[in-house]
Amino acid sequence: MEKYQLETACIHGDGQQQHAYGALSVPIYQSATFTHPGIGQSTGYDYTRESNPTRTELEKLVTELEGGFDTVACTTGMAAISLSFELLEPGSHVICSEDLYGGSVRYFDTIGKKIGLTFSYVDTSDVENIKQALQDNTKALYIETPSNPTMQITDLRAVKEIAKERDLLLYVDNTFLSPYYQNPIALGADVVVCSGTKFLSGHNDTLAGFITVANEELAEKIRYAYKTIGCCLAPFDSYLIIRGIKTLAIRMARQQENAEAIAKWLLEQPQVTKVYYVGLPDHPGYEVNCRQARGAGSMISFCVDSEERARKVLEKIKVISYAESLGGVESLLTYPMLQTHGDVPKEQREKLGITENFLRMSVGIESLEDLLADLQQALADD
Ligand SMILES: *Cc1c(COP(=O)(O)O)cnc(C)c1O
């Protein structure tokens, strides 16, 4: 049978799942261990750190959506990102996008260094910068596109050319567009990491993270590290993410619709000095994103005319919540300088434009009218 369209795959995976008693929803196998039918025999499941039927269903689903070979489901996005670096030997050099999720920078600069990895941060939206940063011991490229929070777009096909030439592992953090809008493996990525806490969960109620790999060799290495380290997602949380993914398509489409309208509206506001949204045709990465992704997503960053205004907006919003995270049905505003990027060195942060008047919005599925009214009253002078 033909592969399902994404909307169908979100609900039915590859169409092969069958559950005891004909249960339509996946049962939550809340069991740490599984009895052996006989000596040296297994039901396929022995111990939940290694694998669990509820989690396996989720992992298959994410593999299907990402178009990968295999996926492991981890407790958080950061657990997935740190586990994925088990693929590299100490002494390896990694070139990464300069604008990255703050937690990734924290991991790279502290624990990453301690385990013998070195990192160069470059503007990967111009692939020439990657070529300039190559060293003899460069083993991997690590890309976020769109990047968090300044929405830079990196041309993944062009990056793959460099990776292929030098035999480098290509990592992509696919959190911002999710597999609904972007499939980096089809564009040449070897390892896709994704925070399932965000769009896949979709309800700001569950933490999760995924590593999807492109081939069997990588899958074997990751599975070995996964069962050894033990950062596996619990059966109940696996169930919640499966439930979230069922509505991924309609949530993301609606979120994007709202985001596009809000980005255009923000452009018109005198208190707003800059808008970063990948779906605006004058965004520098607009065309590359159109070539490699199916949408622009629902993340917007913008600058207001003063730090005071930024702080007031955060205090005055009502429908929108002032909170970290993104991707859920609830609209959120974040102050990256203090929150997600609080640990990024000041010079690096300011070079990227993450200043005192910079705000990031994750657009949810509320009524557009209510969201615009909320932003309007929050931006207004007292
Ligand atoms: C949130 C996020 C992460 C980390 O995920 P957690 O689930 O919070 O650990 C990694 N990358 C990006 C782009 C994120 O937005």
PDB file of C-alpha atoms and ligand atoms in Angstrom, residues 76-79 81 101 104 144 148 173 175-176 195-198 207-209 326 360, ligand 1:
ATOM      1  CA  THR A  76      13.284  15.837  26.974  1.00  0.00           C
ATOM      2  CA  GLY A  77      14.682  17.552  23.917  1.00  0.00           C
ATOM      3  CA  MET A  78      17.921  18.229  25.797  1.00  0.00           C
ATOM      4  CA  ALA A  79      18.210  14.548  26.755  1.00  0.00           C
ATOM      5  CA  ILE A  81      20.465  16.347  22.010  1.00  0.00           C
ATOM      6  CA  TYR A 101      18.477  27.151  21.370  1.00  0.00           C
ATOM      7  CA  SER A 104      22.085  23.565  23.343  1.00  0.00           C
ATOM      8  CA  GLU A 144      18.922  24.853  13.456  1.00  0.00           C
ATOM      9  CA  ASN A 148      15.889  30.115  17.702  1.00  0.00           C
ATOM     10  CA  ASP A 173      17.327  20.437  15.159  1.00  0.00           C
ATOM     11  CA  THR A 175      11.904  21.592  16.608  1.00  0.00           C
ATOM     12  CA  PHE A 176      10.654  24.850  15.059  1.00  0.00           C
ATOM     13  CA  SER A 195      12.006  18.667  21.209  1.00  0.00           C
ATOM     14  CA  GLY A 196       8.711  16.760  21.421  1.00  0.00           C
ATOM     15  CA  THR A 197       7.738  19.120  24.237  1.00  0.00           C
ATOM     16  CA  LYS A 198       6.836  21.679  21.602  1.00  0.00           C
ATOM     17  CA  LEU A 207       8.250  16.953  28.027  1.00  0.00           C
ATOM     18  CA  ALA A 208       9.809  14.724  25.373  1.00  0.00           C
ATOM     19  CA  GLY A 209      12.628  14.629  22.856  1.00  0.00           C
ATOM     20  CA  LEU A 326       6.541  27.067  22.318  1.00  0.00           C
ATOM     21  CA  ARG A 360       9.566  35.956  20.871  1.00  0.00           C
TER      22      ARG A 360
HETATM   23  C1  LIG B   1      12.919  23.559  23.588  1.00  0.00           C
HETATM   24  C2  LIG B   1      13.965  23.294  22.603  1.00  0.00           C
HETATM   25  C3  LIG B   1      14.945  22.321  22.843  1.00  0.00           C
HETATM   26  C4  LIG B   1      15.021  21.548  24.139  1.00  0.00           C
HETATM   27  O1  LIG B   1      13.908  20.774  24.379  1.00  0.00           O
HETATM   28  P1  LIG B   1      13.365  20.395  25.848  1.00  0.00           P
HETATM   29  O2  LIG B   1      12.274  19.462  25.560  1.00  0.00           O
HETATM   30  O3  LIG B   1      12.933  21.682  26.498  1.00  0.00           O
HETATM   31  O4  LIG B   1      14.518  19.792  26.580  1.00  0.00           O
HETATM   32  C5  LIG B   1      15.880  22.094  21.844  1.00  0.00           C
HETATM   33  N1  LIG B   1      15.870  22.791  20.693  1.00  0.00           N
HETATM   34  C6  LIG B   1      14.948  23.736  20.438  1.00  0.00           C
HETATM   35  C7  LIG B   1      14.981  24.463  19.137  1.00  0.00           C
HETATM   36  C8  LIG B   1      13.973  24.020  21.380  1.00  0.00           C
HETATM   37  O5  LIG B   1      13.059  24.977  21.126  1.00  0.00           O
END
